[in-house]
Short mmCIF file of C-alpha atoms and ligand atoms in Angstrom, two decimals:
data_model
loop_
_atom_site.label_atom_id
_atom_site.label_comp_id
_atom_site.label_asym_id
_atom_site.label_seq_id
_atom_site.Cartn_x
_atom_site.Cartn_y
_atom_site.Cartn_z
CA UNK A 122 75.36 128.33 127.64
CA UNK A 123 76.22 131.16 125.30
CA UNK A 124 78.78 133.68 125.54
CA UNK A 125 80.90 136.23 123.64
CA UNK A 126 84.70 136.75 123.94
CA UNK A 127 86.67 139.36 122.62
CA UNK A 128 90.40 139.43 122.56
CA UNK A 129 92.57 141.76 121.16
CA UNK A 130 96.13 143.03 122.22
CA UNK A 131 95.83 141.31 125.34
CA UNK A 132 92.61 142.89 126.35
CA UNK A 133 89.69 140.39 126.75
CA UNK A 134 85.73 140.83 127.73
CA UNK A 135 83.32 138.46 128.25
CA UNK A 136 79.69 138.78 127.94
CA UNK A 137 76.93 135.82 128.56
CA UNK A 138 73.44 135.49 127.32
CA UNK A 139 70.30 133.17 127.49
CA UNK A 140 66.91 134.70 128.14
CA UNK A 141 68.89 137.89 129.18
CA UNK A 142 72.33 138.95 128.39
CA UNK A 143 74.82 139.85 131.27
CA UNK A 144 78.56 141.75 131.28
CA UNK A 145 80.82 139.25 133.09
CA UNK A 146 84.05 141.42 132.65
CA UNK A 147 84.32 144.43 130.77
CA UNK A 148 87.67 145.19 128.93
CA UNK A 149 90.40 143.59 130.94
CA UNK A 150 94.07 143.61 130.54
CA UNK A 151 95.55 139.94 130.73
CA UNK A 152 98.83 140.93 132.90
CA UNK A 153 99.19 137.11 134.44
CA UNK A 154 97.95 134.21 135.63
CA UNK A 155 95.80 135.77 138.55
CA UNK A 156 93.84 137.62 135.97
CA UNK A 157 93.28 134.47 133.90
CA UNK A 158 92.02 132.43 136.68
CA UNK A 159 89.76 135.09 137.93
CA UNK A 160 88.12 135.20 134.32
CA UNK A 161 88.11 131.43 133.96
CA UNK A 162 85.96 131.66 137.28
CA UNK A 163 83.54 134.28 136.15
CA UNK A 164 82.41 131.35 133.51
CA UNK A 165 79.11 130.13 133.81
CA UNK A 166 79.12 126.39 134.10
CA UNK A 167 75.54 125.44 133.88
CA UNK A 168 73.80 126.03 130.53
CA UNK A 169 70.10 127.19 131.16
CA UNK A 170 67.37 129.61 129.58
CA UNK A 171 66.81 130.46 125.98
CA UNK A 172 69.15 131.68 123.06
CA UNK A 173 68.32 135.53 122.63
CA UNK A 174 71.09 136.21 120.35
CA UNK A 175 70.32 139.77 119.70
CA UNK A 176 70.11 140.73 123.54
CA UNK A 177 73.68 139.09 123.72
CA UNK A 178 75.08 141.04 120.70
CA UNK A 179 73.82 144.53 122.07
CA UNK A 180 75.30 144.02 125.20
CA UNK A 181 78.70 142.92 123.57
CA UNK A 182 78.42 146.05 121.31
CA UNK A 183 78.04 148.50 124.17
CA UNK A 184 81.35 146.90 125.86
CA UNK A 185 83.26 147.29 122.68
CA UNK A 186 82.30 150.93 122.61
CA UNK A 187 83.93 151.24 125.95
CA UNK A 188 87.34 151.99 124.82
CA UNK A 189 86.86 154.34 121.86
CA UNK A 190 83.35 154.80 121.45
CA UNK A 191 83.44 153.06 118.52
CA UNK A 192 83.14 149.29 117.15
CA UNK A 193 85.15 149.51 113.95
CA UNK A 194 87.76 147.09 113.85
CA UNK A 195 86.75 145.07 117.07
CA UNK A 196 86.28 141.52 116.90
CA UNK A 197 83.67 139.19 118.73
CA UNK A 198 84.21 135.49 119.21
CA UNK A 199 80.55 134.24 119.30
CA UNK A 200 79.78 130.90 121.15
CA UNK A 201 76.47 129.08 120.91
CA UNK A 202 74.86 125.66 121.44
CA UNK A 203 71.58 126.14 120.33
CA UNK A 204 69.12 128.10 117.72
CA UNK A 205 68.36 131.42 118.18
CA UNK A 206 65.09 131.93 120.02
CA UNK A 207 64.57 135.65 118.59
CA UNK A 208 64.25 136.05 114.93
CA UNK A 209 67.77 137.18 113.92
CA UNK A 210 68.57 138.82 110.87
CA UNK A 211 71.35 140.36 110.04
CA UNK A 212 71.22 143.05 107.61
CA UNK A 213 74.26 143.82 105.61
CA UNK A 214 74.89 147.07 103.29
CA UNK A 215 72.50 146.03 100.59
CA UNK A 216 69.79 145.25 103.49
CA UNK A 217 69.60 141.54 102.46
CA UNK A 218 68.54 139.56 105.32
CA UNK A 219 70.15 136.55 106.34
CA UNK A 220 70.08 133.34 108.60
CA UNK A 221 72.44 133.61 111.41
CA UNK A 222 74.28 130.59 110.40
CA UNK A 223 75.67 132.43 107.49
CA UNK A 224 76.09 135.79 109.04
CA UNK A 225 79.95 135.16 109.54
CA UNK A 226 80.16 134.33 105.90
CA UNK A 227 78.86 137.40 104.51
CA UNK A 228 80.06 139.53 107.40
CA UNK A 229 83.88 138.45 106.82
CA UNK A 230 83.60 136.53 109.75
CA UNK A 231 84.37 132.77 110.41
CA UNK A 232 82.35 129.95 111.19
CA UNK A 233 83.48 126.91 113.29
CA UNK A 234 81.21 123.88 114.59
CA UNK A 235 82.72 121.97 117.45
CA UNK A 236 81.08 118.70 117.57
CA UNK A 237 79.47 117.68 120.90
CA UNK A 238 82.15 115.78 122.67
CA UNK A 239 84.18 115.70 125.92
CA UNK A 240 87.11 116.70 124.13
CA UNK A 241 87.80 120.32 124.96
CA UNK A 242 90.73 120.40 122.66
CA UNK A 243 88.53 120.92 119.97
CA UNK A 244 87.73 124.38 121.27
CA UNK A 245 91.45 124.95 121.42
CA UNK A 246 92.19 123.68 117.92
CA UNK A 247 89.35 126.40 116.74
CA UNK A 248 90.77 129.20 119.07
CA UNK A 249 94.41 128.66 117.69
CA UNK A 250 93.36 128.69 114.23
CA UNK A 251 91.21 131.80 114.66
CA UNK A 252 94.81 133.67 115.65
CA UNK A 253 96.34 133.87 112.40
CA UNK A 254 97.34 137.77 112.28
CA UNK A 255 98.67 137.62 108.60
CA UNK A 256 102.33 137.40 109.69
CA UNK A 257 103.79 133.36 109.88
CA UNK A 258 106.64 134.82 111.72
CA UNK A 259 104.45 135.68 114.85
CA UNK A 260 101.59 133.31 114.29
CA UNK A 261 100.90 130.61 116.73
CA UNK A 262 101.48 127.22 114.70
CA UNK A 263 99.70 124.06 115.87
CA UNK A 264 102.08 120.95 115.89
CA UNK A 265 100.10 118.37 117.24
CA UNK A 266 96.47 118.04 118.64
CA UNK A 267 95.47 114.75 119.49
CA UNK A 268 93.29 112.88 122.32
CA UNK A 269 91.93 109.92 123.35
CA UNK A 270 90.07 108.00 126.18
CA UNK A 271 92.77 107.22 128.70
CA UNK A 272 92.80 104.78 131.80
CA UNK A 273 96.58 104.32 132.32
CA UNK A 274 99.35 105.49 130.06
CA UNK A 275 98.96 107.98 127.06
CA UNK A 276 102.49 108.40 125.43
CA UNK A 277 103.73 110.11 122.42
CA UNK A 278 106.13 112.20 120.62
CA UNK A 279 105.81 115.65 118.98
CA UNK A 280 108.26 116.65 116.36
CA UNK A 281 109.82 120.12 116.45
CA UNK A 282 111.12 120.90 113.08
CA UNK A 283 113.82 123.23 112.64
CA UNK A 284 111.56 126.14 111.56
CA UNK A 285 109.71 126.34 114.73
CA UNK A 286 110.67 126.27 118.47
CA UNK A 287 110.06 129.70 120.18
CA UNK A 288 107.07 129.97 122.63
CA UNK A 289 106.68 126.36 122.84
CA UNK A 290 103.77 125.04 124.96
CA UNK A 291 102.29 121.55 125.56
CA UNK A 292 98.84 121.87 126.58
CA UNK A 293 97.22 118.52 128.37
CA UNK A 294 93.36 119.03 129.13
CA UNK A 295 91.69 116.43 131.11
CA UNK A 296 87.84 115.41 131.75
CA UNK A 297 87.60 114.47 135.50
CA UNK A 298 91.07 114.13 137.44
CA UNK A 299 94.47 115.70 136.58
CA UNK A 300 96.99 113.19 135.26
CA UNK A 301 100.37 113.24 135.84
CA UNK A 302 102.52 114.69 132.68
CA UNK A 303 106.29 114.27 131.80
CA UNK A 304 107.69 116.11 129.11
CA UNK A 305 111.38 114.93 127.65
CA UNK A 306 113.32 116.74 125.01
CA UNK A 307 115.46 115.01 122.21
CA UNK A 308 118.75 115.19 124.50
CA UNK A 309 117.11 113.89 127.37
CA UNK A 310 116.36 116.78 129.76
CA UNK A 311 113.06 116.92 131.42
CA UNK A 312 110.77 119.97 131.32
CA UNK A 313 108.90 120.73 134.22
CA UNK A 314 107.87 124.53 133.99
CA UNK A 315 104.12 124.08 134.13
CA UNK A 316 100.87 126.15 134.83
CA UNK A 317 98.26 124.12 136.29
CA UNK A 318 94.48 125.18 135.91
CA UNK A 319 92.10 123.31 138.24
CA UNK A 320 89.37 125.53 137.07
CA UNK A 321 90.10 124.83 133.19
CA UNK A 322 91.17 121.47 133.60
CA UNK A 323 94.45 121.93 131.95
CA UNK A 324 98.01 121.49 132.52
CA UNK A 325 100.40 123.84 130.50
CA UNK A 326 104.07 122.92 130.00
CA UNK A 327 106.13 125.99 128.55
CA UNK A 328 109.83 125.62 127.08
CA UNK A 329 111.75 128.62 127.80
CA UNK A 330 113.98 130.01 124.94
CA UNK A 331 114.10 128.09 121.68
CA UNK A 332 113.14 124.44 121.98
CA UNK A 333 115.74 121.94 120.61
CA UNK A 334 114.39 120.40 117.19
CA UNK A 335 113.76 116.58 117.24
CA UNK A 336 111.23 114.29 118.98
CA UNK A 337 109.92 115.33 122.13
CA UNK A 338 108.54 112.49 124.42
CA UNK A 339 105.42 113.42 126.55
CA UNK A 340 104.16 110.47 128.86
CA UNK A 341 100.91 111.08 130.58
CA UNK A 342 99.52 108.99 133.42
CA UNK A 343 96.01 108.78 134.43
CA UNK A 344 95.19 107.13 137.59
CA UNK A 345 92.19 104.87 138.54
CA UNK A 346 90.53 102.25 136.34
CA UNK A 347 87.80 104.52 134.93
CA UNK A 348 89.07 106.06 131.67
CA UNK A 349 88.88 109.88 131.02
CA UNK A 350 89.35 111.80 127.71
CA UNK A 351 92.78 113.42 127.93
CA UNK A 352 94.07 115.52 125.03
CA UNK A 353 97.37 117.12 123.94
CA UNK A 354 98.05 120.06 122.19
CA UNK A 355 101.65 121.39 121.22
CA UNK A 356 101.93 125.17 119.85
CA UNK A 357 105.05 126.77 118.64
CA UNK A 358 106.02 129.75 116.86
CA UNK A 359 108.99 130.60 114.20
CA UNK A 360 112.22 129.95 115.49
CA UNK A 361 114.50 132.06 113.66
CA UNK A 362 113.83 135.76 111.95
CA UNK A 363 115.40 134.53 108.82
CA UNK A 364 113.63 131.20 108.45
CA UNK A 365 109.91 131.11 107.81
CA UNK A 366 108.14 128.28 109.45
CA UNK A 367 106.20 125.54 107.21
CA UNK A 368 102.33 126.60 107.45
CA UNK A 369 99.24 124.85 106.79
CA UNK A 370 96.01 126.60 105.81
CA UNK A 371 92.62 124.41 105.09
CA UNK A 372 89.48 125.31 103.77
CA UNK A 373 86.59 124.17 101.50
CA UNK A 374 85.93 125.40 97.98
CA UNK A 375 82.21 126.47 99.23
CA UNK A 376 80.82 127.31 102.66
CA UNK A 377 77.36 125.65 101.65
CA UNK A 378 76.88 122.65 99.88
CA UNK A 379 73.38 122.18 98.15
CA UNK A 380 74.19 119.03 95.89
CA UNK A 381 74.68 120.97 92.71
CA UNK A 382 78.27 121.44 92.76
CA UNK A 383 81.06 118.81 94.50
CA UNK A 384 82.30 120.28 97.51
CA UNK A 385 86.31 120.26 97.38
CA UNK A 386 88.71 120.43 100.37
CA UNK A 387 91.82 122.02 99.91
CA UNK A 388 95.09 122.53 102.31
CA UNK A 389 98.03 124.63 101.07
CA UNK A 390 100.97 123.64 102.68
CA UNK A 391 103.90 126.30 102.00
CA UNK A 392 107.31 127.69 103.68
CA UNK A 393 106.60 131.31 102.87
CA UNK A 394 105.02 131.16 99.41
CA UNK A 395 107.18 128.16 98.41
CA UNK A 396 105.13 124.99 98.35
CA UNK A 397 105.89 121.74 100.38
CA UNK A 398 105.80 118.59 98.52
CA UNK A 399 105.65 115.04 99.39
CA UNK A 400 103.94 115.54 102.86
CA UNK A 401 101.19 113.22 104.17
CA UNK A 402 97.98 115.23 104.34
CA UNK A 403 94.75 113.62 105.98
CA UNK A 404 91.38 115.36 106.61
CA UNK A 405 88.91 114.63 109.37
CA UNK A 406 85.54 115.70 108.64
CA UNK A 407 82.86 115.31 111.61
CA UNK A 408 79.34 116.67 111.55
CA UNK A 409 76.89 117.73 114.45
CA UNK A 410 74.67 114.62 113.25
CA UNK A 411 77.59 112.39 114.47
CA UNK A 412 78.85 111.47 110.71
CA UNK A 413 82.93 111.22 110.64
CA UNK A 414 84.92 111.01 107.71
CA UNK A 415 88.84 110.79 106.79
CA UNK A 416 90.28 111.16 103.69
CA UNK A 417 93.53 111.65 102.30
CA UNK A 418 94.33 115.08 100.28
CA UNK A 419 96.72 114.75 96.97
CA UNK A 420 98.89 116.81 95.18
CA UNK A 421 98.84 115.05 92.27
CA UNK A 422 97.48 117.18 89.39
CA UNK A 423 94.62 114.35 88.78
CA UNK A 424 91.05 114.36 90.42
CA UNK A 425 90.24 117.05 92.48
CA UNK A 426 94.01 118.42 92.24
CA UNK A 427 94.67 120.90 89.51
CA UNK A 428 98.37 121.07 89.41
CA UNK A 429 100.58 118.66 90.58
CA UNK A 430 103.47 119.87 92.86
CA UNK A 431 102.08 123.43 93.72
CA UNK A 432 101.86 122.54 97.54
CA UNK A 433 98.06 122.46 97.17
CA UNK A 434 96.73 119.28 98.58
CA UNK A 435 92.90 118.68 97.50
CA UNK A 436 90.21 116.10 97.30
CA UNK A 437 86.24 116.18 96.37
CA UNK A 438 83.62 115.28 98.57
CA UNK A 439 80.74 113.50 96.81
CA UNK A 440 78.88 111.65 99.64
CA UNK A 441 77.89 113.89 102.73
CA UNK A 442 74.64 113.77 104.84
CA UNK A 443 72.78 117.14 105.66
CA UNK A 444 74.49 118.94 108.54
CA UNK A 445 77.11 121.13 109.82
CA UNK A 446 80.66 119.82 109.19
CA UNK A 447 83.80 120.53 110.88
CA UNK A 448 87.12 120.14 108.92
CA UNK A 449 90.24 119.27 110.63
CA UNK A 450 93.88 118.58 108.78
CA UNK A 451 96.98 116.80 109.80
CA UNK A 452 100.36 117.20 107.83
CA UNK A 453 103.10 115.08 108.43
CA UNK A 454 106.63 115.07 106.47
CA UNK A 455 108.73 112.11 107.46
CA UNK A 456 111.43 112.57 105.07
CA UNK A 457 114.37 114.01 105.87
CA UNK A 458 114.34 116.60 102.90
CA UNK A 459 111.69 118.67 101.74
CA UNK A 460 111.48 119.00 98.06
CA UNK A 461 110.92 122.55 96.57
CA UNK A 462 110.19 122.53 93.10
CA UNK A 463 111.72 125.20 90.56
CA UNK A 464 110.21 128.69 91.84
CA UNK A 465 107.92 129.08 88.83
CA UNK A 466 105.31 126.64 90.67
CA UNK A 467 104.57 128.80 93.62
CA UNK A 468 100.73 128.13 94.05
CA UNK A 469 100.05 130.53 96.71
CA UNK A 470 99.36 134.24 95.70
CA UNK A 471 101.92 136.81 97.13
CA UNK A 472 99.64 139.24 99.13
CA UNK A 473 101.40 142.33 99.76
CA UNK A 474 99.70 143.51 102.59
CA UNK A 475 96.50 143.35 104.94
CA UNK A 476 94.06 145.59 106.85
CA UNK A 477 94.02 145.42 110.58
CA UNK A 478 91.98 147.71 112.74
CA UNK A 479 91.56 150.11 109.28
CA UNK A 480 95.33 150.25 109.12
CA UNK A 481 97.15 148.85 106.26
CA UNK A 482 100.07 146.66 107.35
CA UNK A 483 102.63 145.29 105.10
CA UNK A 484 103.55 141.56 104.84
CA UNK A 485 107.24 140.95 104.44
CA UNK A 486 108.79 141.41 101.03
CA UNK A 487 108.18 138.92 98.19
CA UNK A 488 110.87 136.30 98.15
CA UNK A 489 113.53 136.32 95.30
CA UNK A 490 113.18 134.13 92.61
CA UNK A 491 116.21 132.04 93.22
CA UNK A 492 115.48 130.49 96.50
CA UNK A 493 117.42 127.50 97.49
CA UNK A 494 115.86 124.52 98.75
CA UNK A 495 115.48 124.59 102.60
CA UNK A 496 115.69 121.65 104.38
CA UNK A 497 113.30 121.55 107.32
CA UNK A 498 113.38 117.97 108.05
CA UNK A 499 110.48 115.92 109.43
CA UNK A 500 107.53 118.02 110.57
CA UNK A 501 103.79 118.01 111.67
CA UNK A 502 101.06 120.48 111.80
CA UNK A 503 97.54 120.28 112.33
CA UNK A 504 95.07 122.91 111.46
CA UNK A 505 91.25 123.47 111.78
CA UNK A 506 89.54 125.03 108.51
CA UNK A 507 86.26 126.81 108.90
CA UNK A 508 83.26 124.69 109.31
CA UNK A 509 80.71 124.38 106.48
CA UNK A 510 77.10 123.40 106.17
CA UNK A 511 75.67 120.85 103.75
CA UNK A 512 71.88 121.76 103.21
CA UNK A 513 70.51 118.44 101.85
CA UNK A 514 72.15 114.90 101.62
CA UNK A 515 74.91 114.93 98.80
CA UNK A 516 75.19 111.62 96.91
CA UNK A 517 75.93 112.45 93.46
CA UNK A 518 77.76 110.11 90.80
CA UNK A 519 79.91 112.93 89.32
CA UNK A 520 81.31 111.95 85.69
CA UNK A 521 85.01 110.47 85.86
CA UNK A 522 87.43 113.29 85.94
CA UNK A 523 89.37 114.24 83.01
CA UNK A 524 92.37 112.20 82.04
CA UNK A 525 95.82 114.55 82.43
CA UNK A 526 98.62 112.40 81.62
CA UNK A 527 97.87 110.53 78.43
CA UNK A 528 101.11 109.36 76.58
CA UNK A 529 101.33 107.68 73.39
CA UNK A 530 104.39 105.76 72.04
CA UNK A 531 105.14 104.10 68.65
CA UNK A 532 106.40 100.71 68.88
CA UNK A 533 107.06 99.25 65.47
CA UNK A 534 103.64 99.14 63.86
CA UNK A 535 101.45 99.93 66.99
CA UNK A 536 100.68 102.71 68.92
CA UNK A 537 100.88 102.35 72.84
CA UNK A 538 98.74 104.63 75.11
CA UNK A 539 98.94 104.69 78.65
CA UNK A 540 97.10 107.00 81.19
CA UNK A 541 96.13 107.16 84.74
CA UNK A 542 92.43 106.21 85.04
CA UNK A 543 90.62 108.85 87.45
CA UNK A 544 87.62 107.64 89.67
CA UNK A 545 84.44 107.21 88.89
CA UNK A 546 83.42 110.24 90.70
CA UNK A 547 85.91 112.63 90.03
CA UNK A 548 88.58 111.11 91.94
CA UNK A 549 86.95 108.75 94.35
CA UNK A 550 86.82 104.96 93.22
CA UNK A 551 88.17 103.39 90.27
CA UNK A 552 87.00 104.04 86.82
CA UNK A 553 85.16 101.13 85.06
CA UNK A 554 86.94 100.05 81.93
CA UNK A 555 90.68 99.24 81.14
CA UNK A 556 93.32 101.51 82.64
CA UNK A 557 95.45 101.23 79.51
CA UNK A 558 94.95 100.17 76.03
CA UNK A 559 96.75 99.30 72.66
CA UNK A 560 95.37 100.36 69.35
C1 LIG B 793 104.93 104.85 128.75
O1 LIG B 793 106.15 105.56 129.36
C2 LIG B 793 106.35 105.57 130.35
C3 LIG B 793 107.54 106.18 131.03
O2 LIG B 793 108.50 105.85 130.07
C4 LIG B 793 106.41 103.84 130.55
O3 LIG B 793 106.76 103.49 132.13
C5 LIG B 793 105.39 103.16 130.41
O4 LIG B 793 105.23 101.79 129.89
C6 LIG B 793 104.73 103.28 128.90
N1 LIG B 793 103.39 103.07 128.34
C7 LIG B 793 102.96 102.61 127.44
C8 LIG B 793 101.51 102.19 127.12
O5 LIG B 793 103.63 102.63 126.45
C1 LIG B 794 119.81 119.91 126.34
O1 LIG B 794 119.58 120.83 125.83
C2 LIG B 794 119.10 122.04 126.68
C3 LIG B 794 118.67 123.18 125.68
O2 LIG B 794 119.37 123.43 124.40
C4 LIG B 794 120.52 122.17 127.46
O3 LIG B 794 120.11 123.33 128.29
C5 LIG B 794 120.65 121.28 128.19
O4 LIG B 794 121.95 121.36 129.17
C6 LIG B 794 121.20 120.05 127.39
N1 LIG B 794 121.10 118.70 128.28
C7 LIG B 794 121.93 117.67 127.91
C8 LIG B 794 121.80 116.61 128.93
O5 LIG B 794 122.77 117.89 126.86
#
């Protein structure tokens, strides 16, 4: 099944394509649950036919012209499960022909691979990651995204920190039959404002007002002995107008790897433009060929990481198989206090504005230099970064990384040298040889 969706200012449209293209819905204002359900009902449920991408795109562009005769500034979410049947070539301004896979990179779009699985929450992950509008105060922030095969109970907690809490939703997606869901706030109140969609296999619980900070308990029960895939996604927004939420962005240093340069994963954990230190950051990579890797990203100023304590956590990938990889990062802070370093180390660049629909919009002003550390308490975040393509297997023994912390100390007539041994391949593995020496 292949479809295209456009969503902007609460206006949505749908086009599907296979051997031919068809408009399922022209520009439609989402004004309530009834409209949502009607649109969901229009979605095709069977995948069939070929993949004529050009036919689909042409139809989508026609729909986009319906409002103002133009397509400038409009957006397309393009979903496809296969290789193009037609010979797609995308021509940029300089008339360079490109493969469709790489079209999104050069056209300024984003590219995500959702690995084949029964977990529909992986699509929700991607959609919520594409909704960044340049303003962290109004951006949906994903606190949790988890799932598993369940027969019986699926219990857990989601921490709502002090920087988020508005428009909080807990969405449960299931594979076969609706489970029972119970949500309890930190003070013991049970929340039961729910929207159930049997068509989309989702149950969404919403918290009115600002959600109380602390641990929210969810208990999900799936009846029957057969296990089904169940997932939970918690999304919220900034709680207060004067407190910036902790946000995370995840990315690769390159969108395609051919084995000549090591691939680097990066996650920036910031509160506004201030780095958040001491967080536990783990990346999960999954390829369309079934490979799965889980690695910790570090902010230690050694190995892949350029600066210690800049809130940018990173890790090299030196061994990968050919394929398209998805990148998901989970950040967790269990301490009660977030450490903020002196201002000079703000790793994130202040960007004064951005362009939306051809209009220049200004970001909030740059923070004053004397920022006091803000205690946000424990928090969790999950983000999906853009996917990347590994063109051929990567397995290179990169040289050991440079030593960044050599210390020499004079003790009577001996010089003591100390350093941290970087890994054999940049920062993976251990270097051969001693880790400290005496001259
Ligand atoms: C999950 O929570 C429910 C309700 O509190 C409890 O009855 C059940 O034993 C829990 N199950 C597990 C596996 O923790
Ligand atoms: C728990 O907090 C909610 C929201 O702040 C409040 O409405 C409710 O009365 C509280 N319940 C208890 C038992 O304190």
